[in-house]
Structures are given as C-alpha cells and as structure tokens.
GROMACS .gro file of C-alpha atoms in nm:
model
  263
    1LEU     CA    1  -1.475  -2.004   6.378
    2GLN     CA    2  -1.179  -2.230   6.306
    3ALA     CA    3  -0.946  -1.972   6.459
    4ALA     CA    4  -1.157  -1.957   6.775
    5GLU     CA    5  -1.143  -2.334   6.804
    6GLY     CA    6  -0.769  -2.338   6.747
    7GLU     CA    7  -0.803  -2.529   6.419
    8PHE     CA    8  -0.715  -2.252   6.173
    9ASP     CA    9  -0.407  -2.335   5.965
   10VAL     CA   10  -0.250  -2.015   5.831
   11ASP     CA   11  -0.023  -2.194   5.585
   12ASP     CA   12  -0.308  -2.402   5.448
   13HIS     CA   13  -0.525  -2.091   5.414
   14ARG     CA   14  -0.251  -1.910   5.223
   15ALA     CA   15  -0.202  -2.211   4.998
   16GLN     CA   16  -0.575  -2.217   4.918
   17MET     CA   17  -0.576  -1.844   4.845
   18ASP     CA   18  -0.272  -1.881   4.616
   19LYS     CA   19  -0.442  -2.167   4.434
   20GLU     CA   20  -0.758  -1.960   4.380
   21ARG     CA   21  -0.557  -1.663   4.253
   22SER     CA   22  -0.383  -1.899   4.013
   23ARG     CA   23  -0.720  -2.026   3.887
   24ASN     CA   24  -0.842  -1.671   3.837
   25GLU     CA   25  -0.537  -1.574   3.634
   26ILE     CA   26  -0.574  -1.883   3.417
   27ALA     CA   27  -0.943  -1.803   3.359
   28LYS     CA   28  -0.849  -1.450   3.253
   29ARG     CA   29  -0.601  -1.584   2.998
   30VAL     CA   30  -0.855  -1.838   2.870
   31LEU     CA   31  -1.116  -1.567   2.812
   32GLY     CA   32  -0.879  -1.292   2.706
   33ASN     CA   33  -0.665  -1.486   2.462
   34GLY     CA   34  -0.881  -1.785   2.372
   35ILE     CA   35  -0.623  -2.044   2.474
   36GLU     CA   36  -0.725  -2.406   2.508
   37LEU     CA   37  -0.852  -2.530   2.844
   38LEU     CA   38  -0.548  -2.743   2.913
   39SER     CA   39  -0.408  -2.586   3.229
   40GLU     CA   40  -0.364  -2.839   3.506
   41HIS     CA   41  -0.462  -2.595   3.779
   42ALA     CA   42  -0.775  -2.459   3.612
   43SER     CA   43  -0.915  -2.779   3.468
   44GLU     CA   44  -0.825  -3.045   3.722
   45GLY     CA   45  -1.122  -2.989   3.955
   46CYS     CA   46  -1.385  -2.921   3.691
   47ALA     CA   47  -1.263  -3.212   3.476
   48VAL     CA   48  -1.338  -3.455   3.759
   49ALA     CA   49  -1.676  -3.292   3.824
   50LEU     CA   50  -1.772  -3.300   3.456
   51GLU     CA   51  -1.663  -3.663   3.426
   52THR     CA   52  -1.878  -3.755   3.724
   53SER     CA   53  -2.180  -3.569   3.584
   54SER     CA   54  -2.132  -3.734   3.246
   55THR     CA   55  -2.122  -4.079   3.402
   56LEU     CA   56  -2.441  -4.014   3.599
   57LEU     CA   57  -2.625  -3.882   3.294
   58LYS     CA   58  -2.525  -4.183   3.085
   59THR     CA   59  -2.710  -4.418   3.320
   60GLY     CA   60  -3.036  -4.293   3.169
   61LYS     CA   61  -3.195  -4.289   3.515
   62ALA     CA   62  -3.389  -3.989   3.638
   63ASP     CA   63  -3.251  -3.986   3.993
   64ALA     CA   64  -2.894  -4.003   3.866
   65ALA     CA   65  -2.966  -3.723   3.620
   66GLU     CA   66  -3.108  -3.512   3.902
   67LEU     CA   67  -2.789  -3.555   4.103
   68ALA     CA   68  -2.575  -3.472   3.799
   69LEU     CA   69  -2.769  -3.154   3.726
   70GLN     CA   70  -2.755  -3.039   4.087
   71SER     CA   71  -2.379  -3.090   4.079
   72LEU     CA   72  -2.351  -2.879   3.764
   73VAL     CA   73  -2.543  -2.593   3.924
   74TYR     CA   74  -2.288  -2.583   4.205
   75LEU     CA   75  -1.995  -2.627   3.967
   76PHE     CA   76  -2.097  -2.325   3.758
   77ASP     CA   77  -2.155  -2.108   4.065
   78PRO     CA   78  -1.846  -1.896   4.150
   79GLU     CA   79  -1.956  -1.872   4.514
   80HIS     CA   80  -1.934  -2.250   4.551
   81SER     CA   81  -1.653  -2.361   4.321
   82GLY     CA   82  -1.446  -2.042   4.295
   83TYR     CA   83  -1.447  -1.788   4.015
   84GLY     CA   84  -1.176  -1.948   3.804
   85THR     CA   85  -1.314  -2.301   3.820
   86ALA     CA   86  -1.672  -2.188   3.760
   87THR     CA   87  -1.570  -1.980   3.458
   88VAL     CA   88  -1.369  -2.258   3.298
   89ALA     CA   89  -1.643  -2.513   3.369
   90ALA     CA   90  -1.921  -2.292   3.228
   91THR     CA   91  -1.715  -2.214   2.918
   92THR     CA   92  -1.637  -2.583   2.866
   93PHE     CA   93  -2.003  -2.680   2.907
   94LEU     CA   94  -2.143  -2.417   2.671
   95SER     CA   95  -1.879  -2.470   2.403
   96GLY     CA   96  -1.904  -2.849   2.416
   97ASP     CA   97  -1.531  -2.881   2.362
   98THR     CA   98  -1.505  -3.134   2.645
   99LYS     CA   99  -1.779  -3.380   2.742
  100PRO     CA  100  -2.027  -3.249   2.480
  101GLU     CA  101  -2.273  -3.516   2.592
  102ILE     CA  102  -2.339  -3.310   2.906
  103ARG     CA  103  -2.445  -3.008   2.702
  104ASP     CA  104  -2.663  -3.228   2.483
  105ALA     CA  105  -2.823  -3.401   2.780
  106VAL     CA  106  -2.924  -3.066   2.931
  107LEU     CA  107  -3.059  -2.940   2.600
  108SER     CA  108  -3.239  -3.268   2.529
  109LEU     CA  109  -3.415  -3.268   2.865
  110LEU     CA  110  -3.512  -2.905   2.833
  111LEU     CA  111  -3.619  -2.908   2.469
  112CYS     CA  112  -3.745  -3.263   2.411
  113GLY     CA  113  -3.815  -3.423   2.746
  114CYS     CA  114  -3.557  -3.691   2.669
  115LEU     CA  115  -3.239  -3.789   2.848
  116VAL     CA  116  -2.903  -3.795   2.669
  117ASP     CA  117  -3.026  -3.787   2.309
  118GLY     CA  118  -3.292  -3.571   2.147
  119ASP     CA  119  -3.407  -3.864   1.933
  120CYS     CA  120  -3.547  -4.115   2.182
  121GLY     CA  121  -3.713  -4.340   1.929
  122ASN     CA  122  -3.446  -4.607   1.963
  123GLU     CA  123  -3.410  -4.569   2.339
  124PRO     CA  124  -3.759  -4.553   2.492
  125HIS     CA  125  -3.628  -4.612   2.845
  126ARG     CA  126  -3.468  -4.269   2.829
  127HIS     CA  127  -3.786  -4.088   2.733
  128LEU     CA  128  -3.893  -3.904   3.047
  129GLU     CA  129  -4.164  -3.673   2.916
  130ASP     CA  130  -4.432  -3.834   3.135
  131HIS     CA  131  -4.197  -3.926   3.419
  132PRO     CA  132  -4.280  -3.773   3.760
  133TYR     CA  133  -3.923  -3.643   3.774
  134MET     CA  134  -3.958  -3.449   3.449
  135GLY     CA  135  -4.071  -3.119   3.599
  136SER     CA  136  -3.788  -3.127   3.850
  137LEU     CA  137  -3.532  -3.221   3.586
  138GLN     CA  138  -3.636  -2.943   3.350
  139SER     CA  139  -3.623  -2.692   3.635
  140LEU     CA  140  -3.270  -2.809   3.712
  141CYS     CA  141  -3.177  -2.778   3.344
  142LEU     CA  142  -3.296  -2.418   3.353
  143ALA     CA  143  -3.088  -2.360   3.666
  144VAL     CA  144  -2.781  -2.516   3.503
  145LEU     CA  145  -2.821  -2.304   3.192
  146ALA     CA  146  -2.894  -1.985   3.385
  147LYS     CA  147  -2.589  -2.031   3.607
  148ALA     CA  148  -2.355  -2.120   3.319
  149VAL     CA  149  -2.463  -1.827   3.101
  150SER     CA  150  -2.458  -1.587   3.396
  151THR     CA  151  -2.103  -1.688   3.484
  152LEU     CA  152  -1.996  -1.646   3.122
  153ALA     CA  153  -2.169  -1.308   3.103
  154THR     CA  154  -1.988  -1.189   3.415
  155SER     CA  155  -1.658  -1.304   3.271
  156SER     CA  156  -1.713  -1.124   2.940
  157SER     CA  157  -1.562  -0.807   3.086
  158ILE     CA  158  -1.229  -0.982   3.145
  159GLY     CA  159  -0.947  -0.940   2.894
  160GLU     CA  160  -0.908  -0.718   2.593
  161THR     CA  161  -1.143  -0.903   2.360
  162GLN     CA  162  -1.519  -0.944   2.402
  163ASP     CA  163  -1.555  -1.182   2.107
  164LEU     CA  164  -1.502  -1.516   2.277
  165PRO     CA  165  -1.804  -1.523   2.515
  166SER     CA  166  -2.035  -1.393   2.241
  167SER     CA  167  -1.906  -1.653   1.997
  168ILE     CA  168  -1.960  -1.932   2.250
  169ILE     CA  169  -2.321  -1.827   2.309
  170ASN     CA  170  -2.399  -1.787   1.940
  171SER     CA  171  -2.256  -2.131   1.862
  172PHE     CA  172  -2.446  -2.282   2.155
  173LEU     CA  173  -2.778  -2.148   2.027
  174VAL     CA  174  -2.707  -2.268   1.672
  175HIS     CA  175  -2.613  -2.613   1.802
  176ALA     CA  176  -2.936  -2.638   2.002
  177ARG     CA  177  -3.144  -2.552   1.695
  178ASP     CA  178  -2.953  -2.776   1.454
  179LYS     CA  179  -2.941  -3.084   1.677
  180PHE     CA  180  -3.283  -3.069   1.838
  181GLY     CA  181  -3.486  -2.871   1.584
  182LYS     CA  182  -3.609  -2.618   1.840
  183ASP     CA  183  -3.533  -2.255   1.914
  184LEU     CA  184  -3.399  -2.239   2.268
  185LEU     CA  185  -3.477  -1.869   2.298
  186ARG     CA  186  -3.844  -1.926   2.219
  187VAL     CA  187  -3.858  -2.214   2.464
  188LEU     CA  188  -3.720  -1.986   2.736
  189LEU     CA  189  -3.971  -1.716   2.646
  190ASP     CA  190  -4.249  -1.976   2.666
  191LYS     CA  191  -4.129  -2.066   3.016
  192LEU     CA  192  -4.139  -1.700   3.110
  193GLY     CA  193  -4.483  -1.664   2.955
  194ASN     CA  194  -4.617  -1.957   3.160
  195THR     CA  195  -4.559  -1.772   3.485
  196GLN     CA  196  -4.890  -1.881   3.635
  197GLU     CA  197  -4.790  -2.248   3.599
  198ASN     CA  198  -4.440  -2.223   3.746
  199ILE     CA  199  -4.301  -1.899   3.889
  200HIS     CA  200  -3.969  -2.064   3.974
  201ASP     CA  201  -3.907  -2.173   3.614
  202ALA     CA  202  -4.020  -1.833   3.488
  203CYS     CA  203  -3.762  -1.662   3.709
  204LEU     CA  204  -3.485  -1.893   3.587
  205ALA     CA  205  -3.588  -1.835   3.224
  206ALA     CA  206  -3.581  -1.457   3.277
  207GLN     CA  207  -3.238  -1.476   3.437
  208CYS     CA  208  -3.106  -1.691   3.154
  209LEU     CA  209  -3.248  -1.462   2.884
  210ARG     CA  210  -3.105  -1.156   3.055
  211SER     CA  211  -2.756  -1.314   3.070
  212LEU     CA  212  -2.784  -1.413   2.703
  213CYS     CA  213  -2.865  -1.050   2.622
  214ASP     CA  214  -2.565  -0.932   2.822
  215THR     CA  215  -2.330  -1.175   2.652
  216SER     CA  216  -2.436  -1.165   2.287
  217GLY     CA  217  -2.579  -0.881   2.082
  218GLU     CA  218  -2.700  -1.134   1.827
  219ALA     CA  219  -2.889  -1.325   2.095
  220ARG     CA  220  -3.031  -1.000   2.233
  221HIS     CA  221  -3.167  -0.907   1.892
  222ALA     CA  222  -3.320  -1.253   1.843
  223ILE     CA  223  -3.483  -1.239   2.187
  224ARG     CA  224  -3.639  -0.904   2.108
  225GLU     CA  225  -3.760  -1.023   1.768
  226ALA     CA  226  -3.923  -1.324   1.934
  227GLY     CA  227  -4.154  -1.094   2.129
  228ALA     CA  228  -3.963  -1.060   2.454
  229GLU     CA  229  -4.094  -0.714   2.541
  230GLU     CA  230  -4.457  -0.825   2.549
  231VAL     CA  231  -4.382  -1.147   2.738
  232THR     CA  232  -4.158  -0.969   2.986
  233THR     CA  233  -4.412  -0.694   3.050
  234SER     CA  234  -4.678  -0.954   3.127
  235ALA     CA  235  -4.444  -1.148   3.357
  236ARG     CA  236  -4.342  -0.830   3.536
  237GLY     CA  237  -4.709  -0.747   3.600
  238TRP     CA  238  -4.761  -1.092   3.747
  239GLY     CA  239  -4.449  -1.048   3.958
  240GLU     CA  240  -4.572  -0.715   4.095
  241ARG     CA  241  -4.875  -0.896   4.234
  242TYR     CA  242  -4.730  -1.224   4.350
  243SER     CA  243  -4.349  -1.255   4.338
  244THR     CA  244  -4.075  -1.004   4.419
  245ARG     CA  245  -3.817  -1.235   4.266
  246LEU     CA  246  -4.004  -1.260   3.936
  247GLU     CA  247  -4.065  -0.887   3.934
  248GLY     CA  248  -3.693  -0.817   3.971
  249ALA     CA  249  -3.587  -1.076   3.711
  250SER     CA  250  -3.844  -0.945   3.462
  251GLU     CA  251  -3.738  -0.584   3.514
  252GLN     CA  252  -3.374  -0.674   3.449
  253LEU     CA  253  -3.465  -0.863   3.133
  254PHE     CA  254  -3.688  -0.579   3.014
  255SER     CA  255  -3.401  -0.333   3.058
  256ALA     CA  256  -3.166  -0.562   2.865
  257VAL     CA  257  -3.417  -0.598   2.580
  258VAL     CA  258  -3.491  -0.224   2.564
  259VAL     CA  259  -3.120  -0.160   2.503
  260VAL     CA  260  -3.171  -0.316   2.160
  261THR     CA  261  -3.442  -0.071   2.065
  262GLN     CA  262  -3.218   0.221   2.156
  263ARG     CA  263  -2.919   0.109   1.949
   0.00000   0.00000   0.00000
C-alpha cells in the first residue's frame, strides 16, 4: 500500500529488516547459551515497555492496571513486537530477573485478587476482589501468562540446549507457590473446569496449560497429577457443543497431557 502511494522507503525497510534479524540472533544466543539480557538491540524496546507497565501497575488503580496488562499481551506477541523482542520480554517477565514486580502483580491479581502484592492487608485500596474490573483484569492476566508461556515454548526449540526454558518455567511455578501460597496449575485447571461461567478464560487457561506442558516435563507431570485429563475431557465436551475455540484448545491440551502417560 505504501509503495502504491509512493511512500515506501526501501532503505528504511531494509534497516528495519536488519534490525529484526539482529534481534532474532540475539534471542537465539540468549536462549541457546543462557547469556544475560544485556544486549542493547534486544532489550532496548522491551525495557521501555516493561518500565511503562511497571509504572502503571504501581499506581494501584484498576484502569491503569488494565492498560498495563493489555500492553504486556502485545509485547509478548511475536506478531506485534517481533520474534526477538517478544522472546526476550517473555523470558524476562517469567524469570523475574528484571522488573520482578510485574510478574508478581500478574500472579497476585490472578491468584489473590489483589494488585501488586499478594498480602493486601496493609494496602486495602489495592484489594480488587470485589471491584467491577476484577473479572476483566484476571482475564487479561490469563492472556498475559498464556502469551508469555506460549512464546517461551515456541522458542524452546532454538539453540542446542533445552534446559533454559524448562528451568524458567519450573522456577516461575515454584515462585508463585512460595510467594502467594497457591498452586498456579490448579488455579488454571479450575478456570478450565469453570467453562460454563467463562468460556474465554477457559480457553486461555487451556492454552497456558498446553504451553506449560510443551515447555517443562515437570510441569506436564504436575498438570496430569492434578487431574487434567478429566477436566480437559469435560471442557472438550462442552466445546463440542458450544465453542469451536474451546474444543480446539482442549484437544491440544489433552494431547499434551496424554504424552505423559505414554512416557
């Protein structure tokens, strides 16, 4: 379209393509060799985005949190931010190496209905459990988590080692349990089990669980032990009747869980 209008800049296009290739190569080295996320080219864009999201979340206001979470969904999506940037951003978020308060805010909203800190006793203005925004915020948290884990799962095939993505996921799950006293996997399965209440959240939960299975054998085993096969079968049946999207997400999760029983 730009070419037809005479506005297409070949040199600028080539520069953008070169920049994206550079980001991709940096992401490969990060995942393949476990180097620190210090590259100027890979981290510059996502550092600004993460800083902005962190600032919005720290306000303790629901509308600001909603904007921050929406921004994170786009940041972790390779189709919107580019593969390299999305991979580095998702890895940074899940590991908590930079701006760990973002990871904790997402987990706190999802697991406890609180903003920023799981213990809201000293900060009642941040307790959003009964806030009209809460359903929307928790749905966005599911979307953030699903997109981040999916991007990490896709990247797990890059490089010679497969240990780094699995280690990140395992540490993430341990952190969620230790800090907030809840099992994230069981919370996701509960979301999937409550299909009749919210099909959208059930789909996101199924997608997230499937990506966790793809990334970590330890997580896959824990998901199966938590009763995933029964929950997934029920959700798939509901999807067959009412939602093609849920049916597909449930089938993919079921296949990922069944792999465990065959190993």
